[in-house]
Amino acid sequence: MVAERVVSPVFVGRGEESAALAAALDTAVGQGPAVALVAGEAGIGKSRLLAEFARSLGPGVRVAEGACAELGSDGLPYAPFVTVLRRLIRLDGVLPGPYRQLARWFPGLGEPGDAEGGKHRLYEEILTLIERVAADRPLVVLIEDLHWADAATRELLGFLARNLTQPGVLLAITHRPPGPGDGQLGPLLAELSRRPRTTSLRLERLDRRGVARQLAAILGAEPGPDTVRRVHARSEGNPLFVEALARAGERTPDSLRDLLLYGPRSLPGPARDLLGVASVAGGRAGHRLLARVSGKDGAELDALLRELVDRSLLLTAHDGYDFRHALIRHVVYEDLLPGERARLHARYAEALHGTGAHAELAAHAHAAGDHRTALTAAFHAAAQARASYAYEEQVRMLEQVLQLWDPGVPLGCDRAGVLTEAAQACMLSGDYARGIGYASAGLAAVDERREPARAAQLLEHRGRLRHRLDGTGVTDWEQALRLLPATAIPAAPGASAAPGTRATPETASAAAMPADVQRGQLLGVLAMGLLPEEDRARSSFEEALSIGRRTGDATVTIRGLLGVASMTGDLTLLAEARTLAGRLDGHDLLMTVPMYEATLHTKAGEHHRAAEAARDGIRHARRYGLGRSRGAELARYAGRSLILAGRWQEAETLLRESLQEDPPPLSRHALLVLSGYLSLLRGDVPAAARAAADAEAAASAEHSGSASLFPRHQLLCLLAVAQGDPERADLLLERALADPALARVYSSDARPVLIAGALVQRARLAAGPGREPRRRVARRQAELAAADVALGVDGRLDRAWQVMLHALIGDDGWDEAAEAWQELGQPYELALSLFHGARAALEAGDRPAATARLGQAATLAADLGAGPLARDIALLGRPRPATGGLTEREHDVLRLIAEGLSNRRIAARLHISPSTAGVHVSHILAKLGASTRTEAAAIAFRDGLTGDGQTGEGLTGPFTA
């Protein structure tokens, strides 16, 4: 049997901290002794950080570690330094020397001396020993858990920090943040922090994405969203707790439970009882509520609470108290007897009656077995959540209503009405698959012959959910239209909105809605779903707009305006739609308007306007609780526009933040594709490959024919070229050309895939010159040209894509392409066109023209951070140097430069000093005619100097093949 993995094999979420430690060591080597302070709570990963850092150093750096014991001042004085010095003496071969005081600890150092000089001489000998070791090679001294250090250890550490002078010594120290009773540690930390070469790090808890990565590493497979949410909520991002909870289900593992209960079980009886009362609150407990439930007040309650706070079991939180960590609350709650829990929940429920805290009342009443009270409270809590834009909470409360459903409890709403509300809440929260289930259950509960309008409304909801999930939904809307009569529809029993909410375009029931208004709403969403197939969508949009104008219904009018504007390019219609949407109580349509604005601006090549429209929508979406749903969709528009405009850092930040929102699968797929494409532009092929794999995993959950998935073909083709496999790239292109979505997406979305295909063909020619490869490439280029003709042209951006495609296929017209990109302000595409124009000029023997183009292209690529393009520009413009002058050692160094190693790492690998490595690097740059290490690496790859058999032909960038 193979043991299950508990510790994560992947070190998650500490990249910046690891880099900071590496920089601190560089400072110690280059400038003088340095200190790194690493603070964080128990289990946060301080020891793992130092262990991973030490593992990364290689044989060129000595590492000696010691740890302070929890015994504190009663433990062995200097305990961590005894361990450190023993390692230096026994393992690193330090010869005996003038260490007469240290010889009392380590007899192998010689005869111990008398006590003359005492502690001062001992400290000087330790200082001398450490500096003697560091003179040979850099030394990292790791001291863990300084919060448990005895007074002597603290004093010696301060002495060393003040008196070390030998470069190459780094003292890396971990500690917990000082708290009550840590006054002895505070002065030392303050002194160390003030030193000029001190790096202070604070390890924070992992976010949900970090927890997901850690779980995937532990479990060996991607965890489900529910698992990630559960473990993140219970662990609060503490890596140690994540490891313990990875396979634990709902119950806390016994080993962790015993550890966390050590403090609570050592409390006196009254304080322990109060801690149990606080655990039943489920979170923060207000002082008055705690007093009422516990039956204690005044000085007695204050004294008990003071003890719990001083022991760091509770923290003060505004006007109440909360547990220091959710897991402590959980294990204390689990430690109560079932009868104790039920009685305390009942007392909380009694105390909460009439306070308006409906969600808390529902939870306590349900736990106490009072299902009637819990049902009513959950129903009102759902209305409260919606009014606060807390749509996920609304769904949770409505799910509780459905679980506790009792027709005898008067709510003013039947079960089908609750299901309708739940489906709509899921549309707003972004949980589309769950919403489809609610809508389907609602349809099963409604007789469409008796209540056709209600059935049509549920079909509209389900269609919208399906459209956002996988691009389908048209069949539901078409069925809904067939159900609607031509006359007004009377109110349906039980169809009222939830109490406390105003009817909005999203929540309005079918009750008393005129038939033509409901028909107009359906026509509007149907036409939206049919886009970009304008011929099919046109009549529905026009009819919807006509109905909206005639009836004055804002929702119908807005949908009609959006559709007609998208087909005519009339921005004044979008402005009218935005004004109307701003007057609605609901916000979903207000988030839809900027999508249409961004689309029209992008088609016109106005990328800055498109980005700002989409980002304004994102800000509103996050403000109104729609960040995960509509905000993620808008991020796709903004991200693409920012990339095209050359604002790559902004795009990276936006995409990362949006992915952290845990968006629905279709939005997640689109964001990952953009992120991967951006990584590819920058030359980070591993990151692009990870993004592509994640995107494909997200796509597998979607409808295979969804047109929204089509842009992924561009990333997959270019990634295969970047990985040196142009034939696989061509197979991926063949799949793209056979995708039915090619005929259904906007032409401005389709042509970038065709351009990727043209680049693939250039890579195939570079990899396999010859008559037969040229014939195969020519056939594929003809297919690309035919696909181009079938698309038509839609806007200035699309026209520029077409010009570039023709230039790639015919290897002509690069000046026209460059002019088009110059007009649209797309720096990357401009640089790429200039590069190819320069290449063509060189082949024609016109070096002055090529030089001018390359100069402009190099500046653009450098400003963007487009590594592969910048490398190829540099190589194209530089004649191949004579390379036979490199010595054997310089060849060794060049291979390590090509691997991306620093001078210090090169020195460690070759067992030479960093200064000698630097001299070799300078000689290599001079002999190769390179101005930077990156350029030297590129020349090495191009000319086969790395010794791996590869040449530049196999490493051509995906965009310049």
Coordinates of N, CA and C in Angstrom, one line a residue, residues 321-404:
Y321 N -16.4 39.6 20.3 CA -15.2 38.7 20.3 C -15.3 37.7 19.2
D322 N -14.1 37.2 18.8 CA -14.0 36.2 17.8 C -12.9 35.3 18.2
F323 N -12.9 34.1 17.7 CA -11.8 33.1 18.0 C -10.6 33.5 17.1
R324 N -9.4 33.3 17.7 CA -8.2 33.6 17.0 C -8.1 32.9 15.6
H325 N -8.6 31.7 15.6 CA -8.6 30.9 14.3 C -9.9 30.1 14.3
A326 N -10.5 30.0 13.1 CA -11.8 29.3 13.0 C -11.7 27.9 13.4
L327 N -10.5 27.2 13.3 CA -10.4 25.8 13.7 C -10.5 25.7 15.2
I328 N -10.0 26.6 15.9 CA -10.1 26.6 17.4 C -11.6 26.6 17.8
R329 N -12.3 27.5 17.1 CA -13.8 27.5 17.4 C -14.4 26.2 17.1
H330 N -14.0 25.6 15.9 CA -14.6 24.4 15.5 C -14.3 23.2 16.4
V331 N -13.1 23.1 16.9 CA -12.8 22.0 17.8 C -13.4 22.2 19.2
V332 N -13.5 23.4 19.6 CA -14.2 23.6 20.9 C -15.7 23.3 20.8
Y333 N -16.3 23.7 19.6 CA -17.7 23.3 19.4 C -17.9 21.8 19.3
E334 N -17.0 21.1 18.6 CA -17.1 19.6 18.6 C -16.9 19.0 19.9
D335 N -16.2 19.6 20.8 CA -15.9 19.1 22.1 C -17.1 19.2 23.1
L336 N -18.2 20.0 22.7 CA -19.4 20.0 23.5 C -20.2 18.8 23.3
L337 N -21.0 18.4 24.3 CA -21.9 17.3 24.2 C -23.1 17.7 23.3
P338 N -23.7 16.8 22.6 CA -24.9 17.1 21.7 C -26.0 17.9 22.4
G339 N -26.3 17.5 23.7 CA -27.3 18.2 24.4 C -26.9 19.7 24.7
E340 N -25.6 19.8 25.1 CA -25.1 21.2 25.3 C -25.3 22.1 24.1
R341 N -24.9 21.6 22.9 CA -25.0 22.3 21.7 C -26.5 22.8 21.5
A342 N -27.4 21.8 21.5 CA -28.8 22.1 21.2 C -29.3 23.2 22.2
R343 N -29.0 23.0 23.5 CA -29.5 24.0 24.4 C -29.0 25.4 24.2
L344 N -27.7 25.5 23.9 CA -27.1 26.8 23.6 C -27.6 27.4 22.3
H345 N -27.8 26.6 21.3 CA -28.4 27.1 20.1 C -29.8 27.7 20.3
A346 N -30.6 27.0 21.1 CA -31.9 27.4 21.5 C -31.9 28.8 22.2
R347 N -30.9 28.9 23.1 CA -30.7 30.2 23.8 C -30.3 31.3 22.9
Y348 N -29.4 31.0 21.9 CA -29.0 32.0 20.9 C -30.3 32.4 20.1
A349 N -31.1 31.4 19.7 CA -32.2 31.7 18.9 C -33.2 32.6 19.6
E350 N -33.4 32.3 20.9 CA -34.3 33.1 21.7 C -33.8 34.5 21.8
A351 N -32.5 34.7 22.0 CA -31.9 36.0 22.2 C -31.9 36.8 20.9
L352 N -32.0 36.1 19.7 CA -32.0 36.8 18.4 C -33.3 37.2 17.9
H353 N -34.4 36.7 18.5 CA -35.8 37.0 18.0 C -36.0 38.5 18.1
G354 N -36.5 39.0 16.9 CA -36.8 40.4 16.9 C -35.7 41.4 16.7
T355 N -34.5 40.8 16.4 CA -33.3 41.7 16.3 C -33.0 42.0 14.8
G356 N -33.7 41.3 13.9 CA -33.5 41.5 12.4 C -32.3 40.7 11.9
A357 N -31.7 39.9 12.8 CA -30.5 39.1 12.4 C -31.1 37.7 11.9
H358 N -31.7 37.8 10.7 CA -32.5 36.6 10.2 C -31.6 35.4 9.9
A359 N -30.4 35.6 9.3 CA -29.6 34.5 8.9 C -29.1 33.8 10.2
E360 N -28.6 34.6 11.2 CA -28.2 33.9 12.4 C -29.3 33.2 13.1
L361 N -30.5 33.8 13.2 CA -31.6 33.2 13.8 C -32.0 31.9 13.1
A362 N -31.9 31.9 11.7 CA -32.2 30.6 11.0 C -31.2 29.5 11.3
A363 N -29.9 29.9 11.5 CA -28.9 28.9 11.8 C -29.1 28.3 13.1
H364 N -29.3 29.1 14.1 CA -29.5 28.6 15.5 C -30.8 27.9 15.7
A365 N -31.9 28.4 15.1 CA -33.2 27.7 15.2 C -33.1 26.3 14.5
H366 N -32.4 26.2 13.4 CA -32.3 24.9 12.7 C -31.5 24.0 13.6
A367 N -30.4 24.4 14.2 CA -29.5 23.6 15.0 C -30.3 23.1 16.2
A368 N -31.2 24.0 16.7 CA -32.0 23.6 17.9 C -33.2 22.8 17.6
G369 N -33.5 22.5 16.3 CA -34.6 21.7 16.0 C -35.9 22.4 15.7
D370 N -35.9 23.7 15.8 CA -37.1 24.5 15.6 C -37.2 24.9 14.1
H371 N -37.7 23.9 13.3 CA -37.7 24.1 11.8 C -38.6 25.2 11.3
R372 N -39.7 25.4 12.0 CA -40.7 26.4 11.6 C -40.0 27.8 11.6
T373 N -39.4 28.1 12.8 CA -38.7 29.4 12.9 C -37.6 29.5 11.9
A374 N -36.9 28.4 11.7 CA -35.7 28.4 10.8 C -36.2 28.7 9.4
L375 N -37.3 28.1 9.0 CA -37.8 28.3 7.6 C -38.2 29.8 7.4
T376 N -38.9 30.4 8.3 CA -39.3 31.8 8.1 C -38.1 32.7 8.2
A377 N -37.2 32.4 9.1 CA -36.0 33.3 9.2 C -35.2 33.2 8.0
A378 N -35.0 32.0 7.4 CA -34.2 31.8 6.2 C -34.8 32.6 5.0
F379 N -36.1 32.5 4.9 CA -36.8 33.2 3.8 C -36.5 34.7 3.9
H380 N -36.7 35.3 5.1 CA -36.4 36.7 5.3 C -34.9 37.0 5.1
A381 N -34.0 36.1 5.5 CA -32.6 36.3 5.4 C -32.2 36.4 3.9
A382 N -32.9 35.6 3.1 CA -32.6 35.6 1.6 C -32.9 37.0 1.0
A383 N -34.0 37.6 1.5 CA -34.4 38.9 1.0 C -33.3 40.0 1.5
Q384 N -32.9 39.8 2.7 CA -31.8 40.7 3.2 C -30.6 40.6 2.4
A385 N -30.2 39.4 2.1 CA -29.0 39.2 1.3 C -29.1 39.8 -0.1
R386 N -30.2 39.6 -0.7 CA -30.4 40.2 -2.0 C -30.3 41.8 -2.0
A387 N -30.9 42.3 -1.0 CA -30.8 43.8 -0.8 C -29.4 44.3 -0.6
S388 N -28.5 43.4 -0.1 CA -27.1 43.8 0.2 C -26.2 43.3 -0.9
Y389 N -26.8 42.8 -2.1 CA -26.0 42.3 -3.2 C -25.2 41.1 -2.8
A390 N -25.6 40.4 -1.8 CA -24.9 39.2 -1.4 C -25.6 38.0 -2.0
Y391 N -25.3 37.8 -3.2 CA -26.1 36.8 -4.0 C -25.8 35.4 -3.6
E392 N -24.5 35.1 -3.3 CA -24.2 33.7 -2.9 C -24.9 33.4 -1.5
E393 N -24.9 34.4 -0.6 CA -25.6 34.2 0.6 C -27.1 34.0 0.4
Q394 N -27.7 34.7 -0.6 CA -29.1 34.6 -0.9 C -29.4 33.1 -1.4
V395 N -28.5 32.6 -2.2 CA -28.7 31.2 -2.7 C -28.6 30.3 -1.5
R396 N -27.7 30.5 -0.6 CA -27.6 29.6 0.5 C -28.9 29.6 1.4
M397 N -29.4 30.8 1.6 CA -30.6 30.9 2.4 C -31.8 30.3 1.7
L398 N -31.9 30.5 0.4 CA -33.0 29.9 -0.3 C -32.9 28.4 -0.4
E399 N -31.7 27.9 -0.4 CA -31.5 26.4 -0.4 C -32.0 25.9 0.9
Q400 N -31.8 26.6 2.0 CA -32.3 26.2 3.3 C -33.8 26.2 3.4
V401 N -34.4 27.3 2.7 CA -35.9 27.3 2.6 C -36.4 26.1 1.9
L402 N -35.8 25.7 0.8 CA -36.2 24.6 0.1 C -36.1 23.3 0.9
Q403 N -35.0 23.2 1.6 CA -34.8 21.9 2.4 C -35.8 21.8 3.6
L404 N -36.2 23.0 4.1 CA -37.1 23.0 5.2 C -38.6 23.2 4.8

